[in-house]
Structures are given as structure tokens and as C-alpha cells.
XYZ file of C-alpha atoms in Angstrom:
681
model
C -144.838 114.531 -4.983
C -146.860 115.422 -2.311
C -150.799 115.631 -1.937
C -153.415 117.856 -2.042
C -153.559 117.766 1.290
C -149.618 118.330 2.084
C -150.038 121.353 -0.097
C -152.995 123.026 1.683
C -151.211 122.887 4.616
C -148.118 124.323 2.995
C -149.644 126.528 1.305
C -151.230 127.958 4.487
C -147.850 128.090 6.538
C -146.782 130.054 3.417
C -150.047 132.410 3.908
C -149.400 132.387 8.046
C -145.256 133.380 7.502
C -145.436 135.952 4.833
C -148.994 137.564 6.961
C -146.230 137.447 10.117
C -142.899 139.017 8.478
C -144.702 141.701 6.009
C -147.009 142.997 9.003
C -150.445 142.544 7.063
C -153.214 140.527 7.186
C -153.486 136.623 6.128
C -156.680 137.095 3.605
C -154.127 139.606 1.657
C -151.048 137.647 2.291
C -153.465 134.919 0.735
C -155.023 137.229 -2.740
C -151.386 138.273 -3.656
C -149.458 134.742 -3.594
C -152.292 133.737 -5.265
C -152.337 136.354 -7.779
C -148.485 135.981 -8.121
C -149.531 132.156 -8.796
C -151.531 133.266 -11.694
C -148.905 135.475 -13.614
C -146.710 132.348 -13.284
C -148.903 130.552 -15.692
C -150.707 133.513 -17.754
C -153.684 133.751 -15.923
C -153.754 137.727 -15.442
C -150.730 139.853 -16.470
C -147.079 141.055 -14.794
C -149.644 144.499 -14.278
C -152.116 142.871 -12.132
C -153.485 145.652 -9.108
C -154.477 144.800 -5.250
C -157.653 147.281 -4.227
C -160.026 146.504 -2.203
C -163.555 147.814 -2.260
C -166.376 147.050 -0.397
C -169.561 149.008 -0.427
C -173.482 148.840 -0.844
C -173.934 144.761 -2.752
C -170.248 145.456 -4.441
C -167.020 143.256 -2.985
C -163.156 143.330 -4.987
C -160.401 142.740 -4.635
C -158.124 144.377 -7.165
C -158.112 144.241 -10.958
C -155.891 142.762 -14.090
C -156.173 144.312 -17.650
C -154.146 142.752 -20.515
C -153.533 145.109 -22.833
C -153.363 142.898 -26.020
C -156.035 140.301 -25.380
C -157.994 143.606 -24.125
C -159.215 141.283 -21.228
C -160.747 142.940 -18.148
C -160.139 140.924 -15.230
C -161.803 141.880 -12.052
C -161.000 139.745 -8.975
C -162.285 138.561 -5.371
C -161.667 135.930 -2.644
C -163.168 133.771 -0.410
C -160.136 133.026 2.366
C -161.568 130.135 4.695
C -158.075 129.739 6.421
C -159.377 126.618 8.181
C -156.906 123.090 8.319
C -159.343 121.100 7.540
C -159.426 121.622 3.124
C -163.160 123.688 3.207
C -165.865 123.332 0.596
C -167.236 127.314 -1.056
C -170.500 126.314 -1.764
C -172.866 127.286 -4.775
C -174.698 130.357 -2.617
C -171.232 131.681 -1.285
C -169.834 131.664 -5.184
C -173.025 133.527 -6.094
C -173.426 136.014 -3.609
C -168.758 136.690 -4.676
C -169.865 136.617 -8.585
C -172.876 139.372 -7.918
C -170.931 141.491 -5.851
C -168.036 141.994 -8.489
C -170.570 142.243 -11.446
C -172.023 145.254 -9.302
C -168.463 147.031 -9.056
C -168.037 146.085 -12.554
C -171.385 148.375 -13.758
C -170.712 150.464 -11.307
C -167.433 151.838 -12.679
C -168.999 151.775 -15.986
C -170.645 154.223 -15.332
C -168.368 156.425 -13.380
C -168.374 155.162 -9.611
C -165.095 156.437 -9.355
C -166.312 159.764 -9.283
C -167.908 158.665 -6.243
C -164.090 157.405 -4.573
C -161.640 159.098 -2.743
C -158.737 160.047 -4.845
C -156.245 159.191 -3.059
C -157.160 155.619 -2.236
C -156.197 152.799 -4.918
C -160.385 151.419 -5.582
C -160.272 155.005 -7.288
C -157.038 154.438 -9.584
C -159.177 150.607 -10.383
C -162.867 152.145 -10.817
C -161.196 155.239 -12.943
C -159.426 152.666 -15.381
C -161.742 150.562 -15.476
C -163.934 153.342 -16.485
C -161.448 155.142 -19.140
C -161.340 150.719 -20.871
C -165.459 151.239 -20.858
C -165.637 155.025 -22.468
C -162.842 154.315 -25.055
C -164.611 150.404 -26.354
C -160.889 148.776 -25.092
C -163.097 145.699 -23.887
C -163.198 142.025 -25.857
C -164.036 140.140 -22.661
C -164.168 140.814 -18.774
C -163.626 138.147 -15.996
C -164.866 137.340 -13.125
C -162.654 135.383 -10.890
C -162.920 134.480 -7.229
C -159.813 132.781 -5.542
C -160.700 130.430 -2.544
C -158.561 128.106 -0.465
C -161.377 125.907 -0.432
C -162.409 123.201 -2.860
C -164.906 123.504 -5.417
C -167.579 120.663 -7.228
C -166.524 120.009 -10.263
C -169.880 121.357 -11.524
C -169.685 124.152 -10.896
C -166.005 125.345 -12.318
C -167.548 125.385 -15.752
C -169.602 128.323 -15.638
C -171.101 129.617 -19.320
C -169.328 132.815 -21.003
C -172.381 135.302 -21.419
C -172.041 137.507 -24.427
C -173.615 141.130 -24.102
C -172.995 144.220 -26.295
C -170.096 143.016 -28.354
C -168.320 141.763 -25.038
C -167.799 138.023 -23.518
C -168.296 137.798 -19.518
C -166.558 134.537 -18.436
C -166.591 133.989 -14.075
C -164.171 131.813 -12.925
C -163.316 130.327 -9.969
C -159.703 129.321 -8.513
C -159.053 126.667 -5.748
C -156.840 125.110 -3.991
C -156.730 122.319 -6.423
C -156.544 124.701 -9.651
C -152.698 125.653 -7.664
C -151.778 122.503 -6.848
C -152.066 121.876 -10.393
C -149.924 125.267 -10.765
C -147.772 123.881 -8.322
C -147.743 120.410 -10.322
C -146.814 121.794 -13.279
C -143.894 123.529 -12.561
C -142.680 120.493 -10.722
C -142.892 119.046 -13.883
C -145.772 116.188 -12.930
C -148.944 118.193 -14.810
C -149.626 120.902 -17.288
C -151.865 121.949 -19.976
C -152.800 120.868 -23.793
C -153.038 122.497 -26.692
C -155.837 120.293 -29.115
C -155.261 120.925 -33.352
C -154.876 119.351 -35.836
C -151.335 119.859 -37.592
C -150.186 117.494 -40.785
C -146.439 117.009 -39.371
C -143.189 115.584 -40.570
C -140.909 113.485 -37.849
C -137.427 114.493 -38.127
C -135.772 112.023 -35.289
C -136.725 109.142 -33.238
C -136.631 108.184 -29.473
C -133.100 107.327 -29.076
C -132.450 111.637 -28.367
C -133.405 113.345 -25.529
C -135.769 114.806 -27.646
C -137.292 114.489 -30.920
C -139.115 117.151 -32.852
C -141.283 117.599 -35.913
C -141.957 120.502 -38.239
C -145.003 121.592 -38.869
C -147.388 124.194 -40.610
C -150.092 126.162 -38.943
C -153.019 128.163 -40.257
C -152.746 132.183 -38.178
C -156.314 130.968 -37.722
C -155.077 128.347 -35.918
C -152.617 130.168 -34.143
C -155.205 133.318 -33.220
C -157.390 131.082 -31.740
C -154.984 128.814 -29.765
C -153.489 132.148 -28.549
C -156.964 133.985 -27.902
C -157.409 130.843 -25.118
C -154.435 130.236 -23.671
C -152.019 133.526 -23.764
C -149.476 134.432 -21.643
C -149.040 130.285 -20.822
C -147.877 129.748 -24.403
C -144.811 132.401 -23.387
C -143.639 130.973 -19.762
C -140.359 130.021 -21.646
C -139.971 132.830 -23.734
C -137.039 135.282 -23.737
C -138.757 138.260 -24.665
C -142.392 139.931 -24.863
C -143.693 141.369 -28.397
C -142.201 144.731 -29.097
C -145.484 145.770 -30.882
C -145.140 146.697 -34.388
C -141.896 149.775 -33.603
C -139.552 147.468 -34.843
C -138.505 146.760 -38.905
C -139.571 143.187 -38.640
C -142.677 144.153 -37.174
C -143.495 146.013 -39.153
C -142.394 144.070 -42.407
C -144.974 141.323 -40.673
C -147.848 143.664 -40.641
C -147.175 144.451 -44.219
C -147.138 140.532 -45.114
C -150.566 139.897 -43.515
C -152.008 142.620 -44.840
C -151.052 143.024 -48.301
C -149.224 139.334 -49.448
C -150.503 136.946 -46.381
C -150.032 134.343 -48.912
C -145.731 134.315 -48.877
C -146.247 134.823 -44.882
C -144.447 131.511 -44.914
C -141.470 132.638 -47.031
C -140.899 135.291 -45.921
C -141.428 134.453 -41.806
C -138.862 132.571 -39.877
C -142.203 130.596 -38.430
C -142.042 129.513 -35.200
C -140.070 127.382 -32.672
C -141.735 125.523 -30.067
C -140.983 122.786 -26.960
C -143.148 120.314 -25.308
C -143.617 117.638 -23.055
C -145.655 115.106 -25.802
C -147.716 115.187 -28.309
C -150.617 112.564 -29.148
C -150.914 111.929 -33.303
C -153.898 111.157 -34.905
C -153.943 107.271 -35.811
C -155.847 108.025 -38.974
C -154.122 110.937 -40.677
C -150.993 110.890 -38.197
C -151.164 114.796 -37.828
C -150.531 116.028 -34.258
C -153.915 116.294 -32.615
C -152.451 117.449 -28.457
C -149.586 119.408 -28.198
C -148.658 118.893 -23.777
C -147.551 121.985 -22.546
C -146.879 124.309 -25.592
C -144.183 126.860 -25.352
C -143.124 129.443 -27.830
C -139.860 129.564 -27.513
C -138.732 131.414 -30.544
C -141.920 133.320 -32.584
C -144.053 135.314 -29.945
C -143.517 138.498 -32.078
C -145.056 136.564 -35.448
C -147.545 134.982 -33.068
C -148.583 138.750 -31.695
C -148.232 139.826 -34.829
C -150.606 137.623 -36.024
C -153.401 138.005 -32.957
C -152.847 141.621 -33.413
C -153.039 141.367 -37.031
C -156.640 140.257 -36.324
C -157.734 141.358 -33.298
C -157.209 145.328 -33.746
C -156.634 145.942 -37.673
C -159.637 143.510 -38.971
C -157.218 141.781 -41.497
C -158.219 137.649 -42.963
C -155.498 135.508 -41.348
C -157.083 132.647 -43.128
C -154.628 132.385 -46.019
C -151.303 132.655 -42.935
C -149.444 130.065 -42.817
C -146.646 129.415 -40.296
C -143.669 126.635 -40.395
C -143.382 125.227 -36.945
C -140.844 123.584 -36.051
C -141.745 121.355 -32.563
C -139.473 119.612 -30.289
C -140.199 117.284 -27.506
C -138.907 116.967 -24.303
C -140.194 114.067 -21.943
C -138.028 114.629 -19.534
C -138.703 117.464 -17.104
C -135.048 117.910 -15.798
C -133.655 118.832 -18.908
C -136.601 121.548 -19.899
C -135.052 123.969 -19.265
C -131.455 123.729 -20.461
C -133.227 122.932 -23.517
C -135.081 125.285 -23.512
C -132.508 127.571 -23.184
C -130.559 126.433 -25.606
C -133.047 126.838 -27.998
C -133.825 130.540 -27.339
C -130.043 131.396 -27.546
C -129.328 129.839 -30.375
C -133.009 130.482 -32.481
C -133.475 134.046 -31.262
C -132.042 136.452 -34.156
C -134.856 139.038 -35.707
C -133.645 141.158 -32.744
C -131.417 142.537 -30.845
C -131.695 139.828 -26.934
C -130.489 141.380 -24.206
C -128.429 140.969 -20.937
C -131.777 139.737 -19.390
C -133.426 137.284 -22.079
C -131.076 134.717 -21.160
C -130.359 134.937 -17.481
C -132.378 131.959 -15.798
C -129.162 130.259 -16.950
C -127.297 132.778 -15.457
C -124.374 131.664 -12.838
C -125.929 134.044 -10.560
C -128.530 131.780 -9.590
C -126.029 128.618 -8.665
C -124.052 131.008 -6.686
C -127.087 132.329 -4.668
C -128.362 128.669 -4.416
C -124.819 127.000 -3.673
C -124.060 130.403 -0.775
C -128.091 129.602 0.727
C -127.689 125.588 1.262
C -124.037 126.178 2.281
C -124.202 129.526 4.859
C -125.519 129.331 7.980
C -127.540 132.401 9.024
C -126.479 133.772 12.674
C -128.828 131.984 15.429
C -130.306 135.315 17.159
C -132.778 135.205 20.415
C -131.328 131.815 22.228
C -132.156 129.842 19.304
C -129.971 126.456 20.314
C -130.070 125.740 16.333
C -128.549 127.820 13.409
C -130.934 128.201 10.471
C -130.558 128.572 6.059
C -132.274 130.849 4.131
C -133.425 128.963 2.031
C -132.934 130.222 -2.557
C -135.779 128.559 -4.264
C -134.795 129.016 -7.584
C -137.225 126.681 -9.713
C -140.957 126.926 -8.551
C -141.743 124.698 -5.723
C -138.203 123.282 -4.641
C -138.936 124.125 -1.069
C -142.144 121.811 -0.925
C -140.270 119.412 -3.081
C -137.344 119.472 -0.985
C -139.700 117.617 1.451
C -141.199 115.459 -0.574
C -139.515 112.519 0.137
C -138.262 112.842 3.831
C -138.613 110.266 7.174
C -140.712 112.762 9.597
C -137.347 112.838 11.642
C -135.495 114.076 8.614
C -138.214 116.629 7.577
C -139.049 118.115 11.195
C -134.639 119.021 11.357
C -134.871 119.928 7.662
C -138.009 122.687 8.544
C -136.001 123.461 11.928
C -132.928 124.579 9.670
C -134.930 125.846 7.066
C -137.827 128.134 8.641
C -140.850 129.231 6.431
C -140.014 132.713 6.373
C -136.648 132.393 5.486
C -137.615 131.517 1.445
C -136.947 133.491 -0.830
C -136.735 133.362 -4.520
C -136.074 135.441 -7.630
C -139.010 138.253 -7.597
C -138.572 139.002 -4.497
C -134.895 139.434 -4.383
C -134.784 141.337 -7.737
C -137.370 144.007 -5.984
C -135.409 144.413 -2.824
C -132.042 144.613 -4.996
C -133.418 146.915 -7.861
C -135.285 149.231 -4.417
C -131.453 149.315 -3.241
C -130.202 150.587 -6.170
C -132.734 153.618 -6.162
C -135.795 152.108 -8.651
C -138.378 152.190 -7.085
C -140.484 153.377 -10.285
C -139.596 149.717 -12.263
C -140.409 147.858 -9.115
C -143.506 149.880 -8.286
C -144.638 148.421 -12.343
C -144.172 144.880 -11.250
C -142.888 141.641 -10.747
C -142.285 141.374 -14.695
C -140.596 144.518 -14.987
C -138.670 144.379 -11.409
C -137.444 141.118 -12.665
C -136.096 142.163 -16.202
C -134.331 145.412 -15.089
C -132.542 143.409 -12.726
C -131.630 140.517 -14.522
C -130.004 143.028 -17.317
C -128.433 144.655 -13.885
C -126.924 141.042 -12.548
C -126.007 140.501 -16.712
C -123.674 143.376 -16.692
C -122.162 143.120 -13.517
C -121.031 139.597 -14.346
C -119.873 140.743 -17.634
C -117.714 143.283 -16.209
C -116.182 140.962 -13.128
C -117.520 137.405 -13.144
C -116.439 137.024 -9.316
C -119.141 139.775 -8.450
C -121.533 136.847 -6.583
C -119.637 136.984 -3.814
C -120.332 135.558 0.177
C -120.302 139.436 1.270
C -122.960 140.387 -1.758
C -124.474 137.324 -0.782
C -124.986 138.087 2.951
C -126.082 141.688 2.181
C -129.220 141.175 -0.028
C -130.591 139.000 2.596
C -129.849 142.011 4.535
C -131.310 143.953 1.891
C -135.025 141.340 2.549
C -134.508 141.792 5.963
C -134.632 145.840 5.559
C -137.861 145.542 2.549
C -139.850 142.891 5.745
C -138.934 145.660 8.448
C -140.275 148.780 6.314
C -143.353 146.510 5.307
C -144.074 145.563 9.256
C -143.353 149.067 9.980
C -145.708 150.766 7.305
C -148.531 147.841 7.969
C -148.598 149.540 12.521
C -147.846 153.287 11.551
C -150.305 155.058 12.576
C -150.571 157.329 10.021
C -151.285 154.477 7.420
C -154.810 154.359 5.614
C -154.782 151.664 3.950
C -153.811 151.832 0.012
C -150.366 152.052 -1.489
C -148.671 150.160 1.050
C -145.876 148.233 -1.667
C -145.272 151.648 -3.911
C -144.820 152.894 0.654
C -142.582 150.791 1.135
C -140.805 150.195 -1.951
C -140.075 154.802 -2.507
C -138.908 154.654 1.189
C -135.965 152.048 1.279
C -134.301 153.588 -2.209
C -135.163 156.822 0.214
C -133.168 156.018 2.869
C -130.743 154.120 -0.215
C -129.965 157.450 -1.442
C -129.592 159.793 1.485
C -127.510 157.311 2.416
C -125.337 157.477 -0.652
C -125.054 161.460 -0.661
C -123.205 160.923 2.977
C -120.402 158.987 0.950
C -120.989 156.131 3.035
C -122.106 152.803 3.179
C -124.646 151.521 5.599
C -123.527 148.271 7.234
C -125.502 145.594 5.898
C -123.704 143.564 7.968
C -124.985 144.534 10.963
C -128.210 143.357 10.286
C -127.145 140.005 8.373
C -125.253 139.061 12.050
C -128.566 140.678 14.121
C -130.774 139.241 11.523
C -132.996 142.340 11.995
C -133.389 146.106 11.445
C -132.026 147.778 14.542
C -134.158 149.552 16.739
C -132.387 153.362 15.440
C -132.570 152.356 12.354
C -136.524 150.903 12.828
C -137.775 154.706 13.726
C -135.739 156.359 11.251
C -137.098 154.167 8.525
C -140.497 155.327 9.878
C -139.814 158.715 10.008
C -139.206 157.920 6.206
C -142.632 156.105 5.167
C -144.664 158.700 6.728
C -142.841 161.798 4.325
C -143.228 158.937 1.305
C -146.463 157.838 2.163
C -147.675 162.200 2.103
C -145.678 162.616 -0.578
C -146.603 160.312 -2.994
C -150.287 160.543 -2.657
C -150.233 163.882 -3.373
C -149.354 163.225 -7.581
C -147.860 166.384 -9.725
C -150.361 168.038 -12.215
C -151.664 165.640 -14.630
C -151.484 162.571 -13.255
C -154.831 161.519 -11.382
C -154.441 158.039 -11.132
C -151.143 157.517 -7.964
C -150.730 153.549 -9.182
C -149.567 155.391 -12.371
C -148.217 158.303 -10.928
C -144.928 155.608 -8.743
C -144.999 154.154 -12.406
C -143.537 157.845 -13.552
C -139.729 158.588 -12.879
C -141.117 161.682 -12.506
C -142.246 160.493 -9.201
C -139.617 159.118 -7.721
C -137.201 162.886 -8.959
C -140.288 164.058 -6.633
C -139.385 162.156 -3.228
C -135.632 162.558 -3.715
C -136.793 165.896 -3.323
C -138.007 165.598 0.177
C -136.475 167.735 2.994
C -136.397 164.775 5.549
C -135.104 165.922 9.361
C -133.408 162.646 10.445
C -131.605 162.493 13.638
C -128.519 161.619 14.457
C -127.311 157.794 13.634
C -124.561 155.616 15.527
C -121.474 155.465 13.211
C -121.654 151.422 13.543
C -124.621 150.977 11.510
C -121.748 152.655 8.645
C -119.110 151.602 6.791
C -116.412 154.106 5.050
C -115.803 153.692 0.942
C -112.593 152.235 1.967
C -113.524 149.639 4.505
C -116.480 148.164 1.647
C -113.856 148.275 -0.888
C -111.384 146.112 1.240
C -113.894 144.337 1.974
C -115.204 143.617 -1.632
C -112.384 142.520 -2.239
C -111.138 140.362 0.269
C -115.002 138.634 -0.806
C -113.664 138.038 -4.320
C -110.188 136.738 -3.228
C -112.076 133.783 -0.890
C -114.560 133.135 -4.206
C -111.034 133.300 -6.837
C -109.843 130.483 -4.229
C -112.945 128.728 -4.001
C -113.577 128.329 -7.583
C -110.122 127.078 -8.261
C -110.451 124.227 -6.045
C -113.713 123.006 -7.807
C -112.033 122.846 -10.755
C -109.843 121.032 -9.878
C -112.071 118.748 -7.991
C -113.797 118.564 -11.327
C -110.740 117.539 -13.038
C -109.668 115.353 -10.955
C -113.114 113.496 -10.205
C -113.152 112.241 -13.924
C -111.494 109.157 -15.246
C -108.918 108.566 -17.859
C -111.742 107.193 -20.467
C -113.921 109.888 -19.816
C -111.410 112.778 -21.314
C -110.136 109.874 -23.996
C -113.276 110.358 -25.074
C -113.627 114.404 -25.027
C -109.920 114.025 -26.860
C -111.285 112.276 -29.607
C -114.355 114.390 -29.495
C -112.394 117.210 -30.783
C -110.303 115.115 -33.066
C -113.466 113.749 -34.609
C -114.529 117.029 -35.433
C -111.487 118.567 -36.671
C -110.580 119.980 -32.779
C -106.835 121.306 -33.849
C -108.453 124.937 -35.661
C -111.481 124.615 -32.235
C -108.894 124.134 -29.975
C -105.632 125.861 -29.673
C -102.228 123.714 -29.824
C -101.353 124.786 -26.630
C -105.116 122.649 -25.046
C -105.060 120.328 -27.757
C -101.631 118.829 -25.901
C -102.478 119.374 -22.990
C -105.899 117.516 -23.777
C -104.077 114.704 -25.316
C -101.752 114.213 -22.367
C -104.582 114.077 -19.843
C -106.320 111.997 -22.190
C -102.627 109.105 -22.193
C -102.568 109.385 -18.508
C -99.191 111.683 -18.524
C -100.799 114.288 -16.239
C -101.664 112.625 -13.261
C -102.345 115.769 -11.089
C -102.834 118.519 -12.998
C -102.120 121.725 -11.040
C -104.375 124.900 -10.842
C -103.635 126.526 -13.700
C -103.917 123.399 -15.877
C -107.374 122.629 -13.811
C -108.252 125.963 -15.113
C -108.011 125.231 -19.410
C -108.910 121.583 -18.919
C -112.588 122.493 -17.033
C -113.494 125.054 -19.876
C -112.516 122.720 -22.585
C -115.014 120.291 -21.018
C -117.665 122.082 -20.855
C -116.988 123.827 -23.846
C -117.627 119.923 -25.306
C -121.090 119.783 -22.531
C -122.301 122.921 -24.509
C -121.512 121.559 -27.823
C -123.460 118.094 -27.386
C -120.281 115.902 -26.110
C -121.897 113.342 -23.913
C -118.885 111.007 -21.757
C -121.745 108.969 -20.289
């Protein structure tokens, strides 16, 4: 595991790379990267907004609002940008917090009336004013982000209460961000203190062991109050409010028959990396890395009934099945399986199990195997590194010798690291969904997951090498557009992300209307956007910026306007006078279809070879165990006669070199058995 100092250096390199590739200030890059880290842990919602405002003793960088818990968060930052880890002093911290508090009180008093309506700060101040007027704030958090560290005695600042509202001041320093990295890497986490009676179900001989327990409604409210979305990082669904019949039933039971909740409700399915039992009572007293995999609706319903409706939950009891998986390598797959089998209360969408999709495996395999074209006189070709698991890029270097690490960094440069969040954003924009992307990373990823789920359901060969190359080209296009907007003389600041999003989608719409396809292969080969196309992007972006910053009547808040599908409809109606572009920038429909067909043929051949290798490399003993596994479980009913006969011949050694067709059948039998609990080791 990398040390704090190594993490600090890598973190600074991430900021430098992000800043250069997007054309933004390093401080802005730091703020956004840190906020995304906090979103990943549930400290912020996916709808946080960046908005700079500095004036008359006030300084703020953005805000966030948790609608369910009614928590308003106002953010500021202190970015040292120093190779040496700096210390955030008490005086600097107090000054930062004072400026945040001043902004909040001014916003509540109507500060938005004195701010330019086309600025992001206007939307921030207006929303805070509106929340206060509607009595929609229970807690206000003032958070200062820093790439330095702070003494432990300054981390726990007492919560103040005034007018029925809790005021909390927090510092998120580099050590906190490092702990997020450790948690994602499976080496650290958070603990929930409880007092729950329990029944142990199995023993330590298994990869996991379970407890059956009962959680009181008040305890559940307290735990959710403290940890919020951290409890649902691995959950496949979000709370659907009281819209579905199931949720209406939950609320009615809490209000009228709370003592029957245990009998009526399916309860909670949760996981943990460890538990600690009380030696005297045998009760569970600590749960490490507590994750509610199924039961998010139950938890949220109880919390909402108590907080929003003022209902008592003292008589509510919830059954809970808690499974402990100590091996971090097994947790993702285990949680995915639990979620798949346990979630039965409401319909599951294609996006819900996307974390277990073959899409990730394919993209990771291509990113490892495919070299990007060498450009600019480079002597060594490079990869685009797909960070499928958080912290994977840094972990890949952790135990490398100095010379091997240097080679790794040359072949996998920091500015060519990408993850599923960026990928979902760039793909959605080319699919002409800028309003969805403007709603935040969470919503964007959900829609992309649905799209990929449908795509793979129709065509399991859809994610080809050609798809991968074009996806990287779209990332290059996105970063180029960010630089263009940031450096444009007409750009006054604010709404850069929305301008970039709508500009790319507008380009996609223009190309589509011309009945041709953009030549992404050209961008891939150049590893850059051709200069001729760059100039067109600048023209489009200027018009888009002018359009989205003058919202339709009834939309005073530009940030909210860009999240509306009507905004996209208005942008599509723009008539931008574009110069005629060289034909090499486009390909016709027939060429595109031929390219896709060839890519799928190549992938099909590769898959067949991979399956043959897999089957041949398994020992005869493995096939014998597999045959016994099926026959012991009435495999004659599970498998067809042909499948069972082939498996028996493989187990007996009658098939020495299986054909491609035989390998495919045997491969699928083996994989199905593994998903059903078969383990040949």
C-alpha cells in the first residue's frame, strides 16, 4: 500500500494532468477531484455544484444539498500546490470558515438579488435562499478542503445549534482523502457502533459467515443520520420515495401498525468486512464497512417517516441478515450476487447490476492490450489506463522496482487514465444527452448503464476494439472542448461544464443530420482533434454558451435550466453557420457498417480462442469434479442430454482436444457451475 507521501505526490500529479488536459486552474481541478472523492463515499450527493464567489469577507467554491436528510453543505478550499505536505494552520482555517458562514447568512438574507443572474454563484445563492424560506434545512455543514494536513485537535469542531438548525464545521485534508483511497483499496473503512442481539449462522470455514439480527427503528435512524449515503455505496437502487405500492405500504405500516413492521417487511440484507461482539452479552457492538445491499427503501422509509412526518419509530423492528466477507477481493462479486438474488421488492433496471457487466472486463482488456498510436516524435507507445477499480492506477505501481515503475509510468501516462464516470459522460454526450450529463455523474452513469445493458442484451459482441478506440477518441474530443471553452475570449466564467456538454451534443446532432459519421479513427490515430475541427468546436461553443445562459421564461436558475430536456431542445434549434469541413473528417454509413461487422467478426474469433484455451487448460480432475457436481445435484435435469454426455466424455478423457463448438459448450457449463457455487480447488 502506498504511503501518505506517495499518495500526496500521485494526487498532485492527478491535479496537474487534469488541469493541463482540461485547460482549468489547478485549484479548480483540486476542488473538483476532491469533491468527486467525497461523492464516492457519500459525504456529498452526486448533485453537488461548483460555484466560485469571493467578495466582502465571503469566499465559497460550491455547495451541495441532500434533499432527503435536508443537509446543506457549503464548500471552500485551501490548495497549497506544494511538493512538501503543508499544514493548514488554525488561523487560516478559522478565516476560511468565517468567510463561509458570512456567505451563508448573506445568502439566506437574499444575496442573490445583488449577483449577476448569468453566474453560477447566483444559482447557488438563490437555492440557499429558497431552502431557508421553505424551512428545508436541518443541518448546515461548512467544509474546507485542503491538500495539506491539519492537527488532530482541529478536526473535531463542536456542532453549534441555533434556531433548530445544527451548524457543523469540517476539514477534509489530505489524510482524509488518503483514507478514502485506502477504503476503496480494501485496506481501511468506517465503523458503525451498535448493540444488536444476534444469531451466528455458519462458521469460519466459509468465505463468509452470517448473522441474523433485529434492528430497532430508532437505531436505524441514528445510523443513517450519521453515515447517510455511505451505507449505500454498493446498493443497486436508490430510494424511490413513496411512489410505488411497496413504499406506500411501508409508510402505512410505520404509522398505523408499527409493531407489525417485522412481520410485514422483508427486512435488510447487509454486508461488512468485520464485526466485533460484546464479550458479556454476545451482541454485535461494531460493524466495519457496513453496507446495506438490499433494504435501502426500508431504511429511507423509516428515516423519512421519523424526520419528515414526525412519526414514532420506537416500536418498529427490522430483521437484518448481515454477511461478513473479510477478503476484500471477494467483496464486489459477493455483494453483486447478494444484490441480484435479494432485490425482489421492485423491478430492477439494466443499470442496477452494471458493476458486474462484461463491459468493464472488455474495456479493461482492450486498455491493457491496445497501444495508442505514437505521436509527436515519441519513441515509446502508450496505453490508455482504464481504472476499473478505484485506486487501481496507484496500486499498480505500489510494489514495482524503480526501473519497472518508470517504464510503467511512461507506458501509462497520468493524462491517459480514465474511469467509468468519465466514460459514461463522454458517451452520453455523443448520444445527445447533455441534459442528463448536467444532472451529475450519478444520473449520467445510470443512463449509460441502461444503454450498455440494452446494447449487450441485443448484441453481446457490441463492445469491440473499434468501440474502444472510438470511446477514447470521444474522451479526447471532450477534453479538447474543455480547453477551448476555458481559453475562449468570450468565456466570462461559469457554466463551463454545461457549455462543453451541450456543444459536443450539438456537434453530434449536426453530424447525424448530415447522414454521415464523424471519423473517430482519425482522432484516435492523431491522438488529438484535427485543427480544422477544433475551429468549428469554438464556433459551436460560443453560440451554445450564449444560448444556455439566457434560459427560457420561468427558469431563473441556469444550472437547473440545463438539466431540463427543454434546454436541449432549444439548443438543437440553433442555426449555426459552420464552414464546410474536409471529407476526411467523416465516413459514410456503408463504411461504418462494414467497420462494425469486421470488428465483431474479430471479437467472435478471439472469444472462441479464449474459450478453447480456458477449456484445455483445466485439468481432467477439474472436469471430473464438475461432472460429479452436476450429477450429485440432479444435473440430468439441469443440463441437456447432449451437455451431460459431453461433460462426461471430457471428465473421462475421451475428448482430448475439444473443437471450438465443444469448447463453447463446456466453457458455459463451467461458468454456470461457478456462479452456482462450484469451486474445483
